[in-house]
Amino acid sequence: MKQFLKKYYAITDRKQFRHPFEIQIKKMLDRGIRMFQLREKDLTPDQLFRLATELKDVLSGYDASFFINDRVDVAVIVGANGVHLPSKSIPVEAVKHKFPELIVGKSCHSIDEALKAEKEGADYITFSPIFETPEKGNPVGLEALSQVVEKVSIPVYALGGITEEKIPDVLKTGVYGIAGIRLFIS
Amino acid sequence: MKQFLKKYYAITDRKQFRHPFEIQIKKMLDRGIRMFQLREKDLTPDQLFRLATELKDVLSGYDASFFINDRVDVAVIVGANGVHLPSKSIPVEAVKHKFPELIVGKSCHSIDEALKAEKEGADYITFSPIFETPEKGNPVGLEALSQVVEKVSIPVYALGGITEEKIPDVLKTGVYGIAGIRLFIS
């Protein structure tokens, strides 16, 4: 499974894209990004399904993995590598039990949540927001990130407010990878 | 599959319930209802998952079937008999292809939609709104219902604005069953 969990993890928000969807994804591929999460909360399920199919097509031929935010059904039907479960999603355990072939990620915002996600069978977590970022509440900071990295044995992605300049400091915590939305848009 | 498609089909809207969820469902069971659709659009996925589990528990011991509105993942994970797909959901074909064991229903509002749903592999459809009902657009009427019943060979449920007094006229169209929200609340 680890081959699908890359060091840099781009989470989409097409409203912030500077180019049409396919071109923006290709620009990220050109920069070396090989792991994506489709996270487009305003789309209807049929629109999300179509965009997921489009993403899969764009990534074909690359050694790239992709995940669907929240909708386990879309992930399974489209053939994504996994699903990323936000806070109010179907429980990790229930998803893993029924779809053991899916890689399941979980959004965590505290050490307790990280420990719980690992116990429930999450394959990786995002820990956020590391730094200040709009509409995402108080930052957890690098120290809490270091503690999470120490306490859980599954891969941890740092997420939230990370700029290119901050990447070296974030990596010093021993984190598995860096996730971001704006970070990878150019 | 037909044994799971009963004549009367109660679609939930707990905001209109007169009793707590479990008691209201039991009252419907007491009235002989044996087919349910959990349709609670304001719930988060984890809340929907929990309520679906609760519904399953309430129905256990009855020869009753239940369906989940829109969320194929919740239907599969909870072990519902099927999923009911509203207009903007994942396409019927895609769901049937990946989950052939699920009974798939589809909301239709015109004869063309009904024919399309049948062609895509829907196991039954709802046709609505038959009569005037709040926030559901122009009624399709009994004549269009008769035409749909004639033109498709899958079970058709009449839905929308049906009161007890109108049931005999609706049944005269040859419709397979009657679906309703308010109709079954007492």
XYZ file of C-alpha atoms in Angstrom:
372
model
C 0.000 0.000 0.000
C 2.841 2.381 0.800
C 3.590 2.736 -2.904
C 0.339 4.692 -3.231
C 1.195 7.034 -0.370
C 3.565 9.575 -1.872
C 5.485 12.325 -0.140
C 3.423 15.169 -1.609
C -0.364 14.998 -1.599
C -2.395 17.528 -3.574
C -5.975 18.100 -2.427
C -8.141 19.716 -5.092
C -10.225 22.839 -4.839
C -11.033 23.711 -8.417
C -12.373 27.139 -7.354
C -8.782 28.074 -6.543
C -7.383 26.559 -9.729
C -5.752 28.979 -12.166
C -6.439 26.762 -15.169
C -9.171 24.387 -16.327
C -9.288 21.227 -14.213
C -7.373 18.891 -16.520
C -4.643 21.422 -17.306
C -4.187 22.283 -13.623
C -3.817 18.593 -12.722
C -1.278 18.177 -15.517
C 0.702 21.135 -14.188
C 0.841 19.415 -10.817
C 1.971 16.191 -12.490
C 4.680 18.222 -14.251
C 5.851 19.417 -10.827
C 6.152 15.816 -9.702
C 2.941 15.434 -7.680
C 1.752 11.822 -7.777
C -0.981 11.689 -5.145
C -4.301 13.503 -5.365
C -7.488 13.876 -3.403
C -10.639 15.002 -5.174
C -12.342 17.283 -2.684
C -15.102 19.307 -4.302
C -17.802 19.647 -1.710
C -20.140 21.799 -3.786
C -20.633 19.206 -6.528
C -23.681 16.980 -6.817
C -22.898 13.240 -6.703
C -23.252 12.853 -10.485
C -20.905 15.811 -11.082
C -18.396 14.411 -8.596
C -18.614 11.024 -10.298
C -17.892 12.599 -13.690
C -14.990 14.694 -12.373
C -13.530 11.634 -10.629
C -13.671 9.764 -13.927
C -11.930 12.714 -15.578
C -9.232 12.763 -12.898
C -8.662 9.046 -13.336
C -8.227 9.556 -17.082
C -5.758 12.428 -16.612
C -3.673 10.314 -14.211
C -3.614 7.198 -16.398
C -0.120 6.469 -17.601
C 1.420 8.101 -14.530
C 2.459 6.193 -11.419
C -0.046 8.275 -9.497
C -2.698 7.491 -6.884
C -5.950 9.262 -6.182
C -8.479 9.430 -3.397
C -12.044 10.691 -3.143
C -13.102 12.886 -0.260
C -15.985 11.466 1.814
C -17.903 9.540 -0.897
C -16.855 5.929 -0.476
C -19.288 4.909 -3.207
C -17.702 7.198 -5.786
C -14.240 5.928 -4.796
C -15.271 2.288 -5.221
C -17.263 2.787 -8.412
C -14.640 4.914 -10.163
C -11.811 2.679 -8.982
C -9.881 5.194 -6.896
C -7.043 3.945 -4.707
C -8.910 5.019 -1.643
C -11.155 7.399 0.186
C -10.337 10.277 2.505
C -12.793 10.591 5.376
C -13.396 14.026 6.888
C -14.635 14.486 10.435
C -18.344 13.786 9.914
C -17.992 10.921 7.466
C -18.934 7.259 7.790
C -16.723 5.694 10.519
C -13.321 4.364 9.387
C -13.982 0.923 10.877
C -17.220 0.472 8.956
C -15.571 1.453 5.675
C -12.518 -0.780 6.195
C -14.708 -3.711 7.192
C -16.805 -3.605 4.017
C -14.112 -2.383 1.603
C -10.800 -3.806 2.852
C -9.193 -3.139 -0.527
C -9.647 0.630 -0.165
C -6.901 2.761 1.321
C -8.631 4.850 3.979
C -7.347 8.207 5.140
C -8.795 10.241 7.988
C -8.698 13.949 8.839
C -7.375 14.537 12.363
C -7.031 17.732 14.345
C -5.743 16.490 17.681
C -3.523 13.749 19.073
C -6.585 11.932 20.437
C -8.218 11.918 17.024
C -5.010 10.595 15.479
C -4.792 7.741 17.985
C -8.482 6.944 17.462
C -8.118 6.912 13.652
C -5.161 4.534 13.873
C -7.058 2.243 16.248
C -10.066 2.201 13.907
C -7.877 1.055 11.048
C -7.055 4.209 9.081
C -4.167 3.649 6.674
C -2.941 7.224 6.921
C -4.055 10.491 8.468
C -3.843 14.154 7.683
C -3.077 16.336 10.676
C -4.288 19.906 10.362
C -4.171 22.841 10.306
C -0.460 23.068 11.050
C -0.338 26.823 10.451
C -2.898 29.614 10.134
C -5.170 29.082 7.154
C -8.587 30.563 6.278
C -11.709 29.056 7.897
C -9.873 26.149 9.489
C -9.722 27.105 13.157
C -6.724 27.361 15.440
C -3.480 25.924 14.101
C -2.173 22.814 15.849
C 1.457 23.811 15.321
C 4.666 21.901 14.663
C 5.070 20.634 18.211
C 1.738 18.787 18.190
C 2.664 17.467 14.758
C 5.903 16.053 16.179
C 3.961 14.356 18.965
C 1.486 12.798 16.532
C 4.326 11.528 14.352
C 5.869 9.959 17.437
C 2.673 8.416 18.792
C 1.095 6.840 15.721
C 2.749 4.349 13.447
C 0.676 5.020 10.312
C 1.792 7.679 7.817
C 1.001 11.248 8.860
C 0.503 14.046 6.338
C 0.937 17.608 7.562
C -1.769 19.873 6.158
C -2.852 23.480 6.392
C -1.105 26.770 5.789
C 2.121 25.155 4.595
C 4.099 27.268 2.143
C 7.182 26.197 0.201
C 9.404 28.087 2.633
C 7.983 26.158 5.573
C 8.383 22.678 4.060
C 11.904 22.074 5.505
C 10.720 22.826 9.072
C 7.673 20.602 8.622
C 9.771 17.722 7.311
C 12.072 17.994 10.345
C 9.230 16.621 12.497
C 9.662 13.274 10.761
C 6.275 13.566 9.074
C 5.618 11.076 6.265
C 4.402 13.657 3.791
C 3.011 17.088 3.046
C -0.553 17.672 1.925
C -1.876 20.917 0.563
C -4.377 22.709 -1.602
C -2.886 26.099 -2.498
C 0.659 24.808 -1.994
C 0.646 22.864 -5.255
C -1.270 25.296 -7.467
C 0.871 27.206 -9.960
C -36.109 -9.275 -5.788
C -39.852 -8.585 -6.065
C -40.354 -9.831 -2.515
C -38.548 -6.693 -1.318
C -40.727 -4.355 -3.379
C -43.923 -4.016 -1.390
C -47.136 -2.255 -2.344
C -46.691 0.623 0.093
C -43.363 2.437 0.351
C -42.763 4.892 3.189
C -40.098 7.545 2.584
C -38.846 9.137 5.787
C -38.701 12.790 6.695
C -38.132 12.801 10.414
C -38.844 16.565 10.588
C -42.443 15.728 9.804
C -42.599 12.819 12.237
C -44.999 13.172 15.156
C -43.011 10.812 17.369
C -39.349 9.958 17.970
C -37.831 8.119 15.011
C -38.073 4.561 16.302
C -41.627 4.961 17.586
C -42.773 6.546 14.329
C -41.285 3.681 12.299
C -42.991 1.170 14.596
C -46.320 2.943 14.081
C -45.849 2.521 10.350
C -45.026 -1.156 10.846
C -48.225 -1.447 12.896
C -50.116 -0.032 9.913
C -48.627 -2.754 7.733
C -45.879 -0.778 5.970
C -43.009 -3.119 5.054
C -40.835 -1.000 2.761
C -38.907 2.089 3.813
C -36.551 4.633 2.341
C -34.280 6.609 4.635
C -34.221 10.070 3.122
C -32.761 12.613 5.530
C -30.847 15.077 3.402
C -29.764 17.359 6.235
C -27.778 14.676 8.083
C -24.004 14.361 7.933
C -22.770 10.996 6.616
C -21.953 9.711 10.110
C -25.412 10.700 11.378
C -27.042 9.054 8.367
C -24.982 5.924 8.960
C -26.121 5.772 12.598
C -29.770 6.378 11.736
C -29.606 3.710 9.018
C -28.242 1.263 11.593
C -31.096 2.228 13.919
C -33.658 1.712 11.149
C -32.198 -1.695 10.376
C -32.509 -2.662 14.042
C -36.121 -1.481 14.257
C -37.019 -3.506 11.159
C -35.293 -6.684 12.253
C -37.801 -9.441 12.879
C -40.213 -7.976 10.328
C -40.395 -9.091 6.718
C -39.490 -5.540 5.754
C -37.058 -4.013 3.262
C -35.254 -0.706 3.416
C -33.433 1.576 1.054
C -31.050 4.491 1.507
C -31.526 7.678 -0.459
C -28.517 8.654 -2.600
C -25.653 7.262 -0.470
C -24.743 3.968 -2.075
C -21.898 3.558 0.431
C -24.201 3.784 3.444
C -26.597 1.297 1.806
C -23.808 -1.228 1.173
C -22.084 -0.788 4.523
C -25.262 -0.969 6.619
C -26.636 -3.846 4.561
C -29.753 -2.177 3.195
C -31.712 -3.960 0.490
C -30.960 -1.194 -1.921
C -30.428 2.433 -2.732
C -32.783 5.022 -4.117
C -31.108 7.423 -6.525
C -32.501 10.950 -6.844
C -31.984 13.045 -9.957
C -28.412 14.220 -9.367
C -27.010 10.994 -7.962
C -24.372 8.622 -9.319
C -25.700 7.080 -12.568
C -27.826 3.930 -12.207
C -25.625 1.965 -14.629
C -22.461 2.675 -12.653
C -24.087 1.605 -9.382
C -25.589 -1.596 -10.832
C -22.307 -2.504 -12.485
C -20.300 -2.323 -9.258
C -22.998 -3.469 -6.830
C -25.204 -5.934 -8.742
C -26.628 -7.256 -5.471
C -28.201 -3.880 -4.607
C -31.779 -3.124 -5.610
C -31.592 0.251 -7.327
C -34.523 2.644 -7.512
C -34.596 5.887 -9.450
C -36.644 9.075 -9.127
C -38.382 9.944 -12.402
C -40.495 12.938 -13.317
C -41.269 12.308 -16.989
C -41.890 9.410 -19.336
C -38.467 9.940 -20.941
C -36.738 9.709 -17.554
C -38.669 6.542 -16.771
C -37.617 4.892 -20.040
C -34.005 5.993 -19.470
C -33.972 4.608 -15.913
C -35.287 1.257 -17.111
C -32.712 1.129 -19.908
C -29.903 1.904 -17.438
C -30.937 -1.015 -15.265
C -33.080 0.489 -12.512
C -35.047 -2.172 -10.639
C -37.947 0.132 -9.894
C -38.805 3.797 -10.251
C -40.789 6.384 -8.394
C -42.838 8.661 -10.624
C -43.608 12.046 -9.122
C -45.203 14.319 -8.186
C -48.553 12.829 -9.131
C -50.540 15.590 -7.419
C -49.762 19.049 -6.033
C -47.275 18.875 -3.189
C -45.048 21.552 -1.598
C -41.768 22.445 -3.347
C -41.962 19.651 -5.901
C -42.929 21.485 -9.091
C -45.827 20.832 -11.441
C -47.716 17.594 -10.886
C -47.391 14.975 -13.608
C -50.956 13.731 -13.117
C -52.658 10.364 -13.354
C -52.680 10.243 -17.148
C -48.876 10.462 -17.391
C -48.684 7.868 -14.631
C -50.855 5.507 -16.689
C -48.565 6.014 -19.686
C -45.438 5.281 -17.644
C -47.023 2.137 -16.212
C -47.810 1.044 -19.755
C -44.411 1.869 -21.242
C -41.975 0.464 -18.684
C -41.909 -3.087 -17.432
C -40.201 -2.446 -14.080
C -42.291 -1.646 -10.980
C -43.539 1.942 -10.809
C -44.339 3.661 -7.528
C -46.644 6.665 -7.632
C -45.361 9.444 -5.363
C -46.298 12.959 -4.374
C -49.431 14.508 -2.960
C -51.250 11.197 -2.599
C -53.815 11.119 0.209
C -55.729 8.093 1.444
C -58.816 9.205 -0.471
C -56.862 9.293 -3.719
C -55.293 5.838 -3.399
C -58.103 3.991 -5.259
C -57.790 6.294 -8.299
C -54.005 5.940 -8.291
C -54.219 2.151 -8.120
C -56.597 2.118 -11.118
C -53.632 3.141 -13.317
C -52.142 -0.299 -12.728
C -49.249 1.149 -10.758
C -47.157 -1.359 -8.799
C -47.216 0.562 -5.553
C -47.737 3.796 -3.679
C -44.888 5.772 -2.135
C -45.297 8.621 0.275
C -43.902 10.686 3.095
C -46.842 12.360 4.859
C -49.257 9.651 3.668
C -47.944 7.103 6.158
C -47.373 9.345 9.170
C -49.954 9.033 11.928
